[in-house]
XYZ file of C-alpha atoms in Angstrom:
131
model
C -2.106 1.291 3.383
C -5.476 2.303 1.998
C -7.157 -0.428 -0.028
C -8.937 1.327 -2.901
C -11.512 -0.251 -5.193
C -9.032 -0.854 -8.016
C -6.592 -2.400 -5.550
C -9.216 -4.882 -4.392
C -10.052 -5.646 -8.034
C -6.394 -6.329 -8.922
C -5.930 -8.417 -5.804
C -8.973 -10.584 -6.520
C -8.537 -11.022 -10.281
C -5.725 -13.492 -10.899
C -5.888 -12.698 -14.630
C -5.071 -9.014 -14.026
C -1.467 -8.224 -15.011
C -1.061 -6.366 -11.689
C -2.361 -9.223 -9.520
C 1.050 -10.484 -8.336
C 2.227 -6.969 -7.513
C -1.026 -6.213 -5.673
C -0.690 -9.436 -3.673
C 2.920 -8.601 -2.780
C 2.002 -5.128 -1.505
C -0.979 -6.528 0.390
C 1.107 -9.124 2.214
C 3.898 -6.753 3.243
C 1.610 -3.945 4.434
C 1.448 -3.397 8.184
C -2.187 -2.351 8.010
C -5.087 -2.451 5.576
C -7.697 0.298 5.688
C -10.767 0.601 3.488
C -14.144 2.324 3.659
C -17.781 1.422 3.334
C -17.885 3.585 0.177
C -15.019 1.595 -1.363
C -16.829 -1.673 -0.662
C -20.026 -0.283 -2.203
C -18.086 0.847 -5.264
C -16.423 -2.579 -5.502
C -19.793 -4.342 -5.631
C -21.094 -1.915 -8.267
C -17.986 -2.145 -10.462
C -17.713 -5.920 -10.385
C -21.397 -6.206 -11.272
C -21.047 -3.713 -14.149
C -18.111 -5.758 -15.468
C -20.300 -8.838 -15.684
C -18.991 -10.627 -12.625
C -21.564 -12.378 -10.456
C -23.014 -10.029 -7.863
C -23.108 -12.869 -5.350
C -19.335 -13.272 -5.598
C -18.806 -9.537 -4.965
C -21.126 -9.612 -1.959
C -19.351 -12.658 -0.553
C -16.037 -10.834 -0.937
C -17.464 -7.856 0.960
C -18.442 -10.176 3.796
C -14.913 -11.600 3.887
C -13.451 -8.085 4.150
C -15.920 -7.090 6.870
C -14.952 -10.077 9.009
C -11.198 -10.005 8.318
C -9.367 -8.890 11.483
C -6.489 -7.633 9.304
C -8.703 -5.102 7.504
C -10.073 -2.029 9.219
C -13.280 -0.835 7.559
C -14.183 2.788 8.218
C -17.916 3.392 8.012
C -18.407 6.772 6.381
C -20.452 8.994 8.674
C -22.062 12.369 8.001
C -18.976 14.334 9.071
C -16.561 12.412 6.833
C -19.035 12.653 3.953
C -19.317 16.446 4.417
C -15.526 16.836 4.529
C -15.254 14.885 1.273
C -17.896 17.056 -0.405
C -15.999 20.144 0.767
C -12.807 18.768 -0.791
C -14.660 18.216 -4.079
C -16.005 21.769 -3.989
C -12.436 23.035 -3.527
C -11.066 20.909 -6.405
C -13.412 21.931 -9.221
C -10.631 21.356 -11.759
C -10.447 17.648 -10.824
C -12.719 14.736 -11.711
C -12.486 12.984 -8.358
C -15.354 10.783 -7.241
C -16.949 11.163 -3.838
C -15.427 7.788 -2.947
C -11.966 9.144 -3.849
C -12.516 12.303 -1.812
C -13.533 10.282 1.247
C -10.307 8.293 0.882
C -8.195 11.455 0.592
C -9.732 13.014 3.700
C -9.292 9.791 5.664
C -5.704 9.271 4.498
C -4.737 12.781 5.571
C -6.528 12.362 8.885
C -4.739 9.063 9.585
C -1.422 10.116 8.033
C -1.475 7.314 5.465
C 0.673 7.960 2.404
C 0.172 4.819 0.288
C -2.836 3.402 -1.505
C -3.199 0.070 -3.253
C -4.789 1.629 -6.315
C -4.391 2.201 -10.040
C -6.178 5.556 -9.753
C -3.962 8.508 -10.747
C -6.114 10.840 -8.646
C -4.262 9.619 -5.555
C -0.985 10.921 -7.012
C -2.667 14.216 -7.894
C -3.472 14.610 -4.194
C 0.106 13.810 -3.163
C -0.285 10.152 -2.196
C 1.688 7.136 -3.426
C -0.177 5.052 -5.999
C 1.247 1.557 -5.586
C -0.194 0.122 -8.815
C 0.598 2.339 -11.790
C -1.351 1.503 -14.906
């Protein structure tokens, strides 16, 4: 399962109405995959929402050292493939972070994402946390 930014946010915010569902999906998943871009986006979003930056950075460190989470470091090739996807989807409002996830999910044959983002469904993936 791909762990998207919104999935991490739901999982870590006990006041979120999707927290219990996110935790359930997280615990039953056979694998957890995320990217360096997702972690960067997580830090930026939590900070913009008024949460302490230190807490977001500490969470990133936990993810990076968790043996149950595989973090893919986005390299130049993956970045270029994501940009190419964006250029081919001019009618969509995908972020570069989303596009990286889509390329990686196809490459690894992953169908499910712990996310609230409807863009994953638009690309044919299963969004586990509908809004």
